[in-house]
Coordinates of N, CA, C and O in Angstrom, one line a residue:
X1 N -15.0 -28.0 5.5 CA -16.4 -28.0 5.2 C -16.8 -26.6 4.7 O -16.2 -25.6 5.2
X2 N -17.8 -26.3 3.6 CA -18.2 -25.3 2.8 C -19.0 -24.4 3.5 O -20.1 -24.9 3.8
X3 N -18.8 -23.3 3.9 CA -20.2 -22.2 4.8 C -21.2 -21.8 3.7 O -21.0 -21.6 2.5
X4 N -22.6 -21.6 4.4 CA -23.4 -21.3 2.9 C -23.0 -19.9 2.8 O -22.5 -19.2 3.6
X5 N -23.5 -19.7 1.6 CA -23.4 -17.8 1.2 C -23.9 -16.9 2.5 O -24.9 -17.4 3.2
X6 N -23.3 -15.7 2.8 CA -24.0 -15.5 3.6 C -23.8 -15.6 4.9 O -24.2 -14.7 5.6
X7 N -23.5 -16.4 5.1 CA -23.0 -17.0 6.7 C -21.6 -16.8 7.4 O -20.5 -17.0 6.7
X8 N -21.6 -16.4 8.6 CA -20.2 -16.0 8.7 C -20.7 -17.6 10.3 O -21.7 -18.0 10.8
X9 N -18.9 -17.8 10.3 CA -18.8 -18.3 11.5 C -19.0 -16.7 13.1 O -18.9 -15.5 13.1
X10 N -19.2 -17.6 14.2 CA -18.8 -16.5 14.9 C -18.1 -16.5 16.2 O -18.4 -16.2 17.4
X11 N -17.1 -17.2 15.5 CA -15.3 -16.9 16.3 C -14.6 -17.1 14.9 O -15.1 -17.4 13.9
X12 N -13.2 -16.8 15.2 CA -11.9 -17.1 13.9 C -10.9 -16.6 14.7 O -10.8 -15.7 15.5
X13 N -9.8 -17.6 14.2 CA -8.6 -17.0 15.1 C -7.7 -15.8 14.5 O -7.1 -15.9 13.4
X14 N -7.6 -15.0 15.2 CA -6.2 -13.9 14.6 C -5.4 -14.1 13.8 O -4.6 -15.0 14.1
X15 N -5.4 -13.5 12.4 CA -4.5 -14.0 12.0 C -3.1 -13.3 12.1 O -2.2 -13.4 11.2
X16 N -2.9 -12.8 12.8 CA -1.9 -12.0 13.4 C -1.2 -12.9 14.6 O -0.1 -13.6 14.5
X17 N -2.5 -12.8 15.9 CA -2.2 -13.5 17.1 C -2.6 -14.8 17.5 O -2.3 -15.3 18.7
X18 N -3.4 -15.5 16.5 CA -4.0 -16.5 17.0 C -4.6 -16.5 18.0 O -4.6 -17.6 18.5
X19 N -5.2 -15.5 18.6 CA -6.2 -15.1 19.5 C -7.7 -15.3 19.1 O -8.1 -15.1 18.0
X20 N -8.7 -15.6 20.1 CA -10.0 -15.8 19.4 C -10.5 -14.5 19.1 O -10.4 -13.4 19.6
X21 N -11.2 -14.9 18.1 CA -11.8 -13.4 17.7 C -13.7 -13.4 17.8 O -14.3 -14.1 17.0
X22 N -14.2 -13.0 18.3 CA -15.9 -13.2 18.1 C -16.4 -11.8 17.1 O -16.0 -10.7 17.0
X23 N -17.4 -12.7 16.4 CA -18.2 -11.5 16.0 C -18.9 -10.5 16.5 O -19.1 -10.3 17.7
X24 N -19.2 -9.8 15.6 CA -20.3 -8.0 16.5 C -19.8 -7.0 16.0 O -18.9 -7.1 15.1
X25 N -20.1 -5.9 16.4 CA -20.1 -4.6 15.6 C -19.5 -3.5 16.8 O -20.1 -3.5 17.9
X26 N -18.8 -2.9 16.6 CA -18.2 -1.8 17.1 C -18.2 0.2 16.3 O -18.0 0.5 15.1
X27 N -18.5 1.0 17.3 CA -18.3 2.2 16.5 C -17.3 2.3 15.9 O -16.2 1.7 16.2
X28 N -17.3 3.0 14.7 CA -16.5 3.4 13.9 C -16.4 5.1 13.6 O -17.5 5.5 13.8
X29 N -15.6 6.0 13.3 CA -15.8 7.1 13.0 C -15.0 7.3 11.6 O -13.9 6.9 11.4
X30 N -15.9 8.1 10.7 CA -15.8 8.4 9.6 C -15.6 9.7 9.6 O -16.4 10.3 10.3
X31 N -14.4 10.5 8.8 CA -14.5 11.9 8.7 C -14.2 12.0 7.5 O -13.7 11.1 6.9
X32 N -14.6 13.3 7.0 CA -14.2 13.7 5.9 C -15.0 15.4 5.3 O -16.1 15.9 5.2
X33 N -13.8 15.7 5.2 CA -13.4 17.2 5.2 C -14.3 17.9 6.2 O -15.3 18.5 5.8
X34 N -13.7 17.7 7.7 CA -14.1 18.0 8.7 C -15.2 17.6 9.2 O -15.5 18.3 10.2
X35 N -16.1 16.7 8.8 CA -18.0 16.3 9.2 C -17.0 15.0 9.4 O -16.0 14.5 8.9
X36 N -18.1 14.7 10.6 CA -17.4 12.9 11.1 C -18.8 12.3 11.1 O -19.7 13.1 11.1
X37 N -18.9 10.9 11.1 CA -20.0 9.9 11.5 C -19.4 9.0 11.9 O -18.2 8.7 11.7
X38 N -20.4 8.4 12.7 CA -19.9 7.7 13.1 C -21.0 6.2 12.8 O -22.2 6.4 12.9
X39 N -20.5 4.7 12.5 CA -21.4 3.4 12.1 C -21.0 2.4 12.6 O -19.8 2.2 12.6
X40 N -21.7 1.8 13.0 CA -21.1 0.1 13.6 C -20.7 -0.4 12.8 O -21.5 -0.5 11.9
X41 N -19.6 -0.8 12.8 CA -19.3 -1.9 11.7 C -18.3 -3.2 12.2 O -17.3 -3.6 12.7
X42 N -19.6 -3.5 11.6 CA -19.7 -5.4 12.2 C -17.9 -6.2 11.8 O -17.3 -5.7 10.9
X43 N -17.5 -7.1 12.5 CA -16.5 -7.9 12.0 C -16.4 -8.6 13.6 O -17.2 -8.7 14.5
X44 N -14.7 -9.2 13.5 CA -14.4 -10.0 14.7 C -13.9 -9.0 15.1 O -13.3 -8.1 14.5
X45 N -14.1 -9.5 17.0 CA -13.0 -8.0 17.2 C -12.9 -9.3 18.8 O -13.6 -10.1 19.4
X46 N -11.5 -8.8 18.8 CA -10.7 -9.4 20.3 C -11.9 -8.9 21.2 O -12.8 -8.2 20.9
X47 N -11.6 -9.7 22.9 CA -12.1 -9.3 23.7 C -11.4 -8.1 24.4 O -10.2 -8.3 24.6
X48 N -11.8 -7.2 24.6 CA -11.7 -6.0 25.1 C -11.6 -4.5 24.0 O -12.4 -4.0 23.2
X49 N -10.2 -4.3 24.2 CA -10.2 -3.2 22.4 C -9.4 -4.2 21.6 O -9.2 -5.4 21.6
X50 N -9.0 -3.2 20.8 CA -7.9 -4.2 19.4 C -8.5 -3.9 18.3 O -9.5 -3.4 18.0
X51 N -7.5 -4.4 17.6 CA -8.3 -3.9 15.9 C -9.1 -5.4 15.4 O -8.8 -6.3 16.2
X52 N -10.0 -5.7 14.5 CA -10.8 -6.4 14.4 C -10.5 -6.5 13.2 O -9.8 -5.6 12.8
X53 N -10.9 -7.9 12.3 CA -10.6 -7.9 11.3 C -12.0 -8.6 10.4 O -12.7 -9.6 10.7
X54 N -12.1 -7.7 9.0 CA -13.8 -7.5 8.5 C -13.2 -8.5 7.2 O -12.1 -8.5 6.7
X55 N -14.7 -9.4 7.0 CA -14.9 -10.0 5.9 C -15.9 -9.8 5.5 O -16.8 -9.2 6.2
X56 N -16.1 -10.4 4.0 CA -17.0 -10.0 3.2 C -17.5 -9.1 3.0 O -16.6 -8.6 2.3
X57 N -18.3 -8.3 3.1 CA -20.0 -7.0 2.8 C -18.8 -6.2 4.3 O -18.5 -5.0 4.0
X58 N -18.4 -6.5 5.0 CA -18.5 -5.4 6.2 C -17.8 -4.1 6.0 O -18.5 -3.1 6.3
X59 N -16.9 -4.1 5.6 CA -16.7 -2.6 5.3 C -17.6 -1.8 4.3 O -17.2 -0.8 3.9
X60 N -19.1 -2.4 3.7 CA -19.8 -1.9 2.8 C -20.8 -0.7 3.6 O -21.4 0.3 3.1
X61 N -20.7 -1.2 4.9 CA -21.2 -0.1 5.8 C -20.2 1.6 5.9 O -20.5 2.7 6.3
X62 N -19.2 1.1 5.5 CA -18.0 2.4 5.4 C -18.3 3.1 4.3 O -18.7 4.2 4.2
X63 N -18.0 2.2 3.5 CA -18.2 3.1 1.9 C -19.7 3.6 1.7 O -19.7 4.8 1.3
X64 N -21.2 3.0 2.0 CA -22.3 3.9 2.4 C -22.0 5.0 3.3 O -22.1 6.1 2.8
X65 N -21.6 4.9 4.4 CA -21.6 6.3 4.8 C -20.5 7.3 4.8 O -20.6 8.4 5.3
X66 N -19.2 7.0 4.1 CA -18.7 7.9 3.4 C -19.0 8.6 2.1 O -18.6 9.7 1.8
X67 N -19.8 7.7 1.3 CA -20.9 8.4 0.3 C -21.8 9.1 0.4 O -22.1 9.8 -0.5
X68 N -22.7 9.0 2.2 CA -23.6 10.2 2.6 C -22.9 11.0 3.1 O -23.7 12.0 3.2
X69 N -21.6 11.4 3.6 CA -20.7 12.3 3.9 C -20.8 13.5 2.8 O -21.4 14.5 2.9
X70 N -20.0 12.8 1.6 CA -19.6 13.9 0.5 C -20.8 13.9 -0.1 O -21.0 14.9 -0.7
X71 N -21.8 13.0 -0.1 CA -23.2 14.1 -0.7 C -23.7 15.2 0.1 O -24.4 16.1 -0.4
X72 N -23.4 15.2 1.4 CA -23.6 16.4 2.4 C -22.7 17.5 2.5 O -22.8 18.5 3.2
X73 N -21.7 17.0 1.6 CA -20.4 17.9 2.2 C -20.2 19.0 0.8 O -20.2 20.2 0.6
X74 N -20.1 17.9 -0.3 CA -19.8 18.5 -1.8 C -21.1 18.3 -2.9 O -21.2 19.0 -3.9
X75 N -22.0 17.6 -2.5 CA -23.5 17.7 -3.0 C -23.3 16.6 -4.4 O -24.1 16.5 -5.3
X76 N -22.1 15.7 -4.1 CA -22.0 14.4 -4.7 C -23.3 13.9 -4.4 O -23.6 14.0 -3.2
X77 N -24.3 13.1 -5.4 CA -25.4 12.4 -4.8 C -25.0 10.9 -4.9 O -24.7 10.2 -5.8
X78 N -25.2 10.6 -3.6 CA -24.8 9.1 -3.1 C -25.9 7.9 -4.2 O -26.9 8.3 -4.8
X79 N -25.5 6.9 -4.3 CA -26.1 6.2 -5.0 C -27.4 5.4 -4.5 O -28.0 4.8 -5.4
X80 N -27.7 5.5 -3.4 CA -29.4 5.2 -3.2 C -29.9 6.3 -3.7 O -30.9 6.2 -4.5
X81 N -29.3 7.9 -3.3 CA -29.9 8.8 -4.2 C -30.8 9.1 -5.3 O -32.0 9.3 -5.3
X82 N -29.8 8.9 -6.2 CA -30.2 8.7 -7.7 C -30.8 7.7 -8.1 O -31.1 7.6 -9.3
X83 N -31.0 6.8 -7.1 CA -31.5 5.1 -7.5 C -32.6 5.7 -7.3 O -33.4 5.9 -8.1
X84 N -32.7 6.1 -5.9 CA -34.4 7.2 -5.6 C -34.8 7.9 -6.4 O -35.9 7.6 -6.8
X85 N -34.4 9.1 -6.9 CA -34.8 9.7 -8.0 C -35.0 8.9 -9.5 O -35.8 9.6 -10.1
X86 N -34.6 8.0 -10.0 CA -34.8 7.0 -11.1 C -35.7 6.7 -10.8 O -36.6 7.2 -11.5
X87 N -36.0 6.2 -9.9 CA -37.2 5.0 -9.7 C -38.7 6.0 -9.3 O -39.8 5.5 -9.4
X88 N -38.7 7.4 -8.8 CA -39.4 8.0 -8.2 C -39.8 8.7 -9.9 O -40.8 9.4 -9.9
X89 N -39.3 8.7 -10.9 CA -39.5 9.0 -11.9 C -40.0 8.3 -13.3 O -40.4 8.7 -14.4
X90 N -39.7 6.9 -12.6 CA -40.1 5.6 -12.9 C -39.7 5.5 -14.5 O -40.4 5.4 -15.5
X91 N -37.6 5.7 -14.2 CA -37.1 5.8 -15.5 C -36.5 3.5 -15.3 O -36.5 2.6 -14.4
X92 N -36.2 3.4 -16.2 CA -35.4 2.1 -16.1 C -33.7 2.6 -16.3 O -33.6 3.5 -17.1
X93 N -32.6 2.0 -15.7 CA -31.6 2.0 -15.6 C -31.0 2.9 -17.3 O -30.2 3.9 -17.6
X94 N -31.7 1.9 -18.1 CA -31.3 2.0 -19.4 C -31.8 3.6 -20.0 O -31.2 4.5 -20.7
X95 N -32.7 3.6 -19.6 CA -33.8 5.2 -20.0 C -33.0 6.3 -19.7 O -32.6 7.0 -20.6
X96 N -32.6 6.4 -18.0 CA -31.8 6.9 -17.5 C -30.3 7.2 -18.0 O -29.8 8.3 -17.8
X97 N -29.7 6.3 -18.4 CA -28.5 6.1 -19.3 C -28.5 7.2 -20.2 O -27.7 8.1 -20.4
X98 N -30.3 6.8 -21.1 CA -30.0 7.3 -22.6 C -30.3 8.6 -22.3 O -29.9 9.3 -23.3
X99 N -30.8 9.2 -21.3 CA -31.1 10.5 -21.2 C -29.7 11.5 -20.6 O -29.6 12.7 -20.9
X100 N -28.9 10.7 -19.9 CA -27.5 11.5 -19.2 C -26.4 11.1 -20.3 O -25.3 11.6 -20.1
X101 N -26.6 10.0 -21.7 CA -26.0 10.8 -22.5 C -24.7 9.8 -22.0 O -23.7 10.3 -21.7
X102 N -25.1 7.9 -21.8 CA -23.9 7.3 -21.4 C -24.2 6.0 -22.0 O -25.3 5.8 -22.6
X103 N -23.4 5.0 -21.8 CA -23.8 3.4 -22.9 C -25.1 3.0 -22.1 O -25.5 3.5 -21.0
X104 N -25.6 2.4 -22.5 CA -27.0 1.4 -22.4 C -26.4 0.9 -20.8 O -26.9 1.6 -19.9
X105 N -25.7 0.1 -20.5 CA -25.5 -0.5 -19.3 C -24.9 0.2 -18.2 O -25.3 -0.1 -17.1
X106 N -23.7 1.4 -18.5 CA -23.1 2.1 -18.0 C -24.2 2.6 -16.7 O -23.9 2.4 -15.5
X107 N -25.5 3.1 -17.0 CA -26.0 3.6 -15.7 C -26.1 3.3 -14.4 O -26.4 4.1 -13.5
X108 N -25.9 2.0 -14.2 CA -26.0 0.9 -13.0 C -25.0 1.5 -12.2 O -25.1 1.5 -11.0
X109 N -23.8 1.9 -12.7 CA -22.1 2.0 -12.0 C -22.8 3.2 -11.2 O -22.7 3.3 -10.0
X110 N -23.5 4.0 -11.8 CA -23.9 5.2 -10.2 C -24.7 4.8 -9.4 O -25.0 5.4 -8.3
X111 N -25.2 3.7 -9.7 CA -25.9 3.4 -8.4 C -25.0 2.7 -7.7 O -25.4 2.3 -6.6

């Protein structure tokens, strides 16, 4: 049977141990070059500890805040950033493009 977009079940068995797995979110810690964060990030995780295993979007919570890491760390501007500044400037994707001097569509990839 087809799940809609969107929808996760919430159990799945290990595919390691065939153990049940439930959904929910656990800390995570992010470091990078010495600054840590730390984010929930959602997936199945065994009952008690164990490693958990993420589908779909869940690791999208990692790569956002290792993106606000190195914009804090090396002054890389993360891509809500610049989405913020575009839009607070009230440039369109393409405007923006033609002014940093890149293809018509190319601008979207920094955000």
């Amino acid at each position: 049977m087809a799940t809609k977009v969107g929808t996760v079940p919430k159990t799945m068995p290990s595919p390691e141990t065939g153990e049940t797995l439930t959904r929910g979110v656990r800390p995570f810690k992010i470091t990078y070059k010495g600054k840590t964060i730390t984010v929930d990030l959602p997936g199945y995780y065994p009952k008690g500890g164990g490693d958990g295993v993420h589908v779909g979007n869940d690791m999208s919570v990692v790569d956002r805040a290792l993106r606000m890491l190195k914009e804090k760390v090396d002054g890389i501007p993360a891509p809500e950033t610049i989405r913020k500044v575009r839009t607070k400037l009230r440039l369109s994707q393409r405007r923006a493009g033609a002014l940093f001097r890149v293809r018509p569509n190319a601008f979207d990839k920094y955000e």
